[in-house]
PDB file of C-alpha atoms in Angstrom:
ATOM      1  CA  MET A   1    -189.871 -28.290  39.929  1.00 51.00           C
ATOM      2  CA  LYS A   2    -189.458 -32.052  40.518  1.00 54.00           C
ATOM      3  CA  LEU A   3    -186.735 -32.234  37.872  1.00 54.00           C
ATOM      4  CA  ASN A   4    -184.666 -29.557  39.647  1.00 65.00           C
ATOM      5  CA  TYR A   5    -185.070 -31.405  42.952  1.00 59.00           C
ATOM      6  CA  HIS A   6    -183.820 -34.663  41.384  1.00 58.00           C
ATOM      7  CA  ILE A   7    -180.859 -32.904  39.760  1.00 65.00           C
ATOM      8  CA  ALA A   8    -179.954 -31.227  43.061  1.00 60.00           C
ATOM      9  CA  ALA A   9    -180.281 -34.517  44.958  1.00 57.00           C
ATOM     10  CA  ALA A  10    -178.156 -36.369  42.386  1.00 59.00           C
ATOM     11  CA  THR A  11    -175.510 -33.637  42.485  1.00 63.00           C
ATOM     12  CA  LEU A  12    -175.404 -33.734  46.283  1.00 56.00           C
ATOM     13  CA  LEU A  13    -175.111 -37.522  46.268  1.00 54.00           C
ATOM     14  CA  ALA A  14    -172.257 -37.405  43.728  1.00 56.00           C
ATOM     15  CA  TRP A  15    -170.455 -34.799  45.834  1.00 54.00           C
ATOM     16  CA  ILE A  16    -170.819 -36.917  49.014  1.00 55.00           C
ATOM     17  CA  VAL A  17    -169.479 -40.046  47.239  1.00 49.00           C
ATOM     18  CA  ALA A  18    -166.507 -38.085  45.841  1.00 51.00           C
ATOM     19  CA  TRP A  19    -165.774 -36.534  49.238  1.00 47.00           C
ATOM     20  CA  HIS A  20    -165.941 -39.908  50.991  1.00 47.00           C
ATOM     21  CA  SER A  21    -163.643 -41.493  48.373  1.00 47.00           C
ATOM     22  CA  ALA A  22    -161.120 -38.698  48.854  1.00 43.00           C
ATOM     23  CA  LEU A  23    -161.008 -39.458  52.583  1.00 47.00           C
ATOM     24  CA  ALA A  24    -160.369 -43.181  52.054  1.00 52.00           C
ATOM     25  CA  VAL A  25    -156.778 -42.808  50.903  1.00 58.00           C
ATOM     26  CA  GLU A  26    -155.145 -46.077  49.926  1.00 62.00           C
ATOM     27  CA  PRO A  27    -152.092 -46.998  52.007  1.00 66.00           C
ATOM     28  CA  THR A  28    -148.698 -47.111  50.311  1.00 68.00           C
ATOM     29  CA  SER A  29    -146.262 -50.011  50.459  1.00 66.00           C
ATOM     30  CA  GLN A  30    -144.245 -48.316  53.210  1.00 74.00           C
ATOM     31  CA  GLU A  31    -147.367 -47.599  55.271  1.00 86.00           C
ATOM     32  CA  VAL A  32    -148.397 -51.269  55.465  1.00 91.00           C
ATOM     33  CA  LEU A  33    -145.102 -52.568  56.877  1.00 93.00           C
ATOM     34  CA  GLY A  34    -145.296 -54.174  60.298  1.00 94.00           C
ATOM     35  CA  LEU A  35    -146.761 -56.968  62.357  1.00 94.00           C
ATOM     36  CA  TYR A  36    -150.523 -57.574  62.314  1.00 94.00           C
ATOM     37  CA  GLU A  37    -152.624 -59.871  64.491  1.00 93.00           C
ATOM     38  CA  ILE A  38    -155.937 -61.395  63.449  1.00 91.00           C
ATOM     39  CA  VAL A  39    -158.919 -59.917  65.276  1.00 90.00           C
ATOM     40  CA  GLY A  40    -160.366 -62.283  67.884  1.00 82.00           C
ATOM     41  CA  ASN A  41    -157.683 -64.971  67.645  1.00 66.00           C
ATOM     42  CA  THR A  42    -154.403 -64.326  69.363  1.00 67.00           C
ATOM     43  CA  GLY A  43    -151.500 -66.171  67.865  1.00 77.00           C
ATOM     44  CA  THR A  44    -152.248 -65.783  64.152  1.00 88.00           C
ATOM     45  CA  THR A  45    -150.069 -63.075  62.679  1.00 91.00           C
ATOM     46  CA  LEU A  46    -149.247 -61.344  59.408  1.00 94.00           C
ATOM     47  CA  GLN A  47    -145.770 -59.858  59.046  1.00 95.00           C
ATOM     48  CA  VAL A  48    -145.182 -57.411  56.163  1.00 95.00           C
ATOM     49  CA  LYS A  49    -141.571 -56.540  55.269  1.00 93.00           C
ATOM     50  CA  ALA A  50    -139.939 -54.677  52.399  1.00 91.00           C
ATOM     51  CA  GLU A  51    -137.273 -56.702  50.562  1.00 87.00           C
ATOM     52  CA  ASN A  52    -135.680 -56.111  47.142  1.00 85.00           C
ATOM     53  CA  GLY A  53    -138.361 -53.668  45.974  1.00 85.00           C
ATOM     54  CA  GLN A  54    -141.199 -56.015  46.921  1.00 90.00           C
ATOM     55  CA  LEU A  55    -143.300 -56.770  49.950  1.00 93.00           C
ATOM     56  CA  THR A  56    -142.685 -60.073  51.704  1.00 94.00           C
ATOM     57  CA  LEU A  57    -145.684 -61.453  53.586  1.00 94.00           C
ATOM     58  CA  GLU A  58    -145.498 -64.094  56.287  1.00 94.00           C
ATOM     59  CA  LEU A  59    -148.700 -65.549  57.701  1.00 93.00           C
ATOM     60  CA  SER A  60    -148.127 -67.675  60.781  1.00 90.00           C
ATOM     61  CA  GLY A  61    -150.468 -69.623  63.034  1.00 85.00           C
ATOM     62  CA  GLY A  62    -153.901 -70.236  61.591  1.00 71.00           C
ATOM     63  CA  GLY A  63    -155.339 -72.330  64.397  1.00 66.00           C
ATOM     64  CA  MET A  64    -158.305 -71.087  66.378  1.00 60.00           C
ATOM     65  CA  ALA A  65    -157.178 -70.587  69.999  1.00 57.00           C
ATOM     66  CA  SER A  66    -160.721 -71.416  71.166  1.00 55.00           C
ATOM     67  CA  GLU A  67    -160.220 -75.012  69.960  1.00 54.00           C
ATOM     68  CA  GLY A  68    -157.927 -75.706  72.931  1.00 54.00           C
ATOM     69  CA  ALA A  69    -156.043 -78.998  72.605  1.00 47.00           C
ATOM     70  CA  ALA A  70    -157.778 -79.694  69.265  1.00 45.00           C
ATOM     71  CA  VAL A  71    -156.170 -76.668  67.605  1.00 50.00           C
ATOM     72  CA  SER A  72    -154.378 -77.468  64.350  1.00 51.00           C
ATOM     73  CA  GLY A  73    -150.605 -77.101  64.248  1.00 62.00           C
ATOM     74  CA  ASP A  74    -149.115 -73.774  63.299  1.00 76.00           C
ATOM     75  CA  CYS A  75    -148.715 -73.149  59.611  1.00 86.00           C
ATOM     76  CA  LEU A  76    -146.434 -70.717  57.787  1.00 91.00           C
ATOM     77  CA  ILE A  77    -147.214 -69.076  54.456  1.00 94.00           C
ATOM     78  CA  VAL A  78    -144.741 -66.829  52.665  1.00 95.00           C
ATOM     79  CA  GLY A  79    -145.460 -64.735  49.584  1.00 95.00           C
ATOM     80  CA  GLN A  80    -143.839 -61.836  47.755  1.00 93.00           C
ATOM     81  CA  GLY A  81    -145.274 -59.193  45.481  1.00 92.00           C
ATOM     82  CA  LYS A  82    -146.088 -55.566  44.820  1.00 91.00           C
ATOM     83  CA  MET A  83    -149.117 -53.577  45.855  1.00 92.00           C
ATOM     84  CA  GLU A  84    -151.738 -52.763  43.243  1.00 92.00           C
ATOM     85  CA  GLY A  85    -153.762 -49.982  44.809  1.00 92.00           C
ATOM     86  CA  ASN A  86    -154.551 -51.250  48.296  1.00 93.00           C
ATOM     87  CA  ARG A  87    -154.371 -54.932  47.307  1.00 95.00           C
ATOM     88  CA  LEU A  88    -151.547 -57.433  47.177  1.00 94.00           C
ATOM     89  CA  ALA A  89    -152.209 -60.693  45.349  1.00 94.00           C
ATOM     90  CA  THR A  90    -149.422 -63.262  45.090  1.00 94.00           C
ATOM     91  CA  THR A  91    -148.662 -66.972  45.117  1.00 94.00           C
ATOM     92  CA  PHE A  92    -147.099 -68.946  47.947  1.00 95.00           C
ATOM     93  CA  SER A  93    -143.295 -68.972  47.967  1.00 94.00           C
ATOM     94  CA  ALA A  94    -140.933 -71.725  49.081  1.00 94.00           C
ATOM     95  CA  VAL A  95    -140.674 -72.258  52.866  1.00 92.00           C
ATOM     96  CA  GLU A  96    -138.138 -74.240  54.864  1.00 91.00           C
ATOM     97  CA  THR A  97    -138.440 -74.679  58.646  1.00 86.00           C
ATOM     98  CA  ASP A  98    -137.329 -77.366  61.126  1.00 85.00           C
ATOM     99  CA  THR A  99    -140.690 -79.126  60.761  1.00 80.00           C
ATOM    100  CA  PHE A 100    -141.972 -78.120  57.318  1.00 82.00           C
ATOM    101  CA  SER A 101    -140.667 -77.938  53.777  1.00 88.00           C
ATOM    102  CA  TYR A 102    -142.391 -76.459  50.719  1.00 93.00           C
ATOM    103  CA  GLY A 103    -139.997 -76.295  47.792  1.00 94.00           C
ATOM    104  CA  SER A 104    -139.930 -73.756  44.973  1.00 94.00           C
ATOM    105  CA  ASP A 105    -140.884 -76.384  42.346  1.00 95.00           C
ATOM    106  CA  GLN A 106    -143.910 -77.444  44.374  1.00 94.00           C
ATOM    107  CA  ALA A 107    -144.884 -73.803  44.956  1.00 94.00           C
ATOM    108  CA  LYS A 108    -144.647 -73.087  41.221  1.00 94.00           C
ATOM    109  CA  ASN A 109    -146.621 -76.214  40.230  1.00 95.00           C
ATOM    110  CA  GLU A 110    -149.422 -75.693  42.750  1.00 95.00           C
ATOM    111  CA  GLY A 111    -149.753 -71.918  42.302  1.00 95.00           C
ATOM    112  CA  ARG A 112    -151.507 -71.421  45.645  1.00 95.00           C
ATOM    113  CA  LYS A 113    -152.940 -67.901  45.937  1.00 96.00           C
ATOM    114  CA  LEU A 114    -152.709 -65.375  48.728  1.00 96.00           C
ATOM    115  CA  GLU A 115    -154.609 -62.089  48.592  1.00 96.00           C
ATOM    116  CA  ILE A 116    -154.615 -59.272  51.131  1.00 96.00           C
ATOM    117  CA  VAL A 117    -156.450 -55.947  51.089  1.00 96.00           C
ATOM    118  CA  PHE A 118    -154.881 -53.175  53.149  1.00 94.00           C
ATOM    119  CA  GLU A 119    -157.278 -50.666  54.650  1.00 92.00           C
ATOM    120  CA  PRO A 120    -156.821 -47.324  56.419  1.00 88.00           C
ATOM    121  CA  ASP A 121    -156.344 -47.213  60.184  1.00 88.00           C
ATOM    122  CA  ASN A 122    -153.743 -50.009  60.368  1.00 91.00           C
ATOM    123  CA  LYS A 123    -156.065 -52.758  59.142  1.00 94.00           C
ATOM    124  CA  ALA A 124    -155.507 -55.586  56.698  1.00 96.00           C
ATOM    125  CA  LYS A 125    -157.935 -58.215  55.463  1.00 96.00           C
ATOM    126  CA  VAL A 126    -156.776 -61.590  54.209  1.00 96.00           C
ATOM    127  CA  VAL A 127    -159.423 -62.398  51.628  1.00 96.00           C
ATOM    128  CA  ARG A 128    -157.800 -65.497  50.145  1.00 96.00           C
ATOM    129  CA  ALA A 129    -155.286 -68.065  51.391  1.00 94.00           C
ATOM    130  CA  ASP A 130    -155.325 -71.422  49.564  1.00 94.00           C
ATOM    131  CA  THR A 131    -154.354 -73.621  52.515  1.00 91.00           C
ATOM    132  CA  LEU A 132    -156.329 -76.833  51.834  1.00 90.00           C
ATOM    133  CA  GLY A 133    -153.745 -79.614  51.644  1.00 89.00           C
ATOM    134  CA  TYR A 134    -150.991 -77.204  52.706  1.00 90.00           C
ATOM    135  CA  CYS A 135    -151.912 -76.580  56.359  1.00 86.00           C
ATOM    136  CA  GLY A 136    -153.925 -78.615  58.857  1.00 80.00           C
ATOM    137  CA  LEU A 137    -157.653 -79.022  58.164  1.00 78.00           C
ATOM    138  CA  ALA A 138    -158.885 -76.485  60.743  1.00 76.00           C
ATOM    139  CA  THR A 139    -156.360 -73.819  59.734  1.00 82.00           C
ATOM    140  CA  GLU A 140    -157.878 -70.464  58.810  1.00 84.00           C
ATOM    141  CA  PHE A 141    -156.048 -67.287  57.840  1.00 90.00           C
ATOM    142  CA  THR A 142    -158.833 -65.275  56.203  1.00 91.00           C
ATOM    143  CA  GLY A 143    -160.241 -62.406  58.198  1.00 92.00           C
ATOM    144  CA  GLU A 144    -159.466 -58.955  59.537  1.00 95.00           C
ATOM    145  CA  TYR A 145    -156.082 -58.121  61.032  1.00 94.00           C
ATOM    146  CA  ARG A 146    -154.923 -55.074  63.001  1.00 95.00           C
ATOM    147  CA  ARG A 147    -151.353 -53.816  63.040  1.00 93.00           C
ATOM    148  CA  LYS A 148    -149.678 -54.036  66.416  1.00 90.00           C
ATOM    149  CA  PRO A 149    -148.066 -50.824  67.643  1.00 85.00           C
ATOM    150  CA  GLU A 150    -144.296 -50.656  67.382  1.00 78.00           C
ATOM    151  CA  LYS A 151    -142.472 -50.793  70.705  1.00 70.00           C
TER     152      LYS A 151
END
């Protein structure tokens, strides 16, 4: 009798796990396009664009608004790659702005990593951004982002 109960419980548990996994559909490359803002820190954004068969990511900001005048200067990270499941892992790409330059040779030599996990319901999570020595000391890009609605 106990054996049948354990088999039934295990079967039910396996069915629930399979059902839950079926509901958590991974987003496609086209579904993740848009502008995201980090939760709890206005001003830090993630822009996802499609270019030449790849996704181009731009992380901008990185300073904690709560720091007031002590906030670190804005930082810009660019990366390109393709989704693998719901994850995009890439290295930093070259960046050129009026106040910042990060050349392609330096990007290749340093191999700084950027990793983002896209979740259902217009969410993205930056799980890795190698900014030490690239951005200001208090710069932080890791965390949960929500996609802003299109206007």
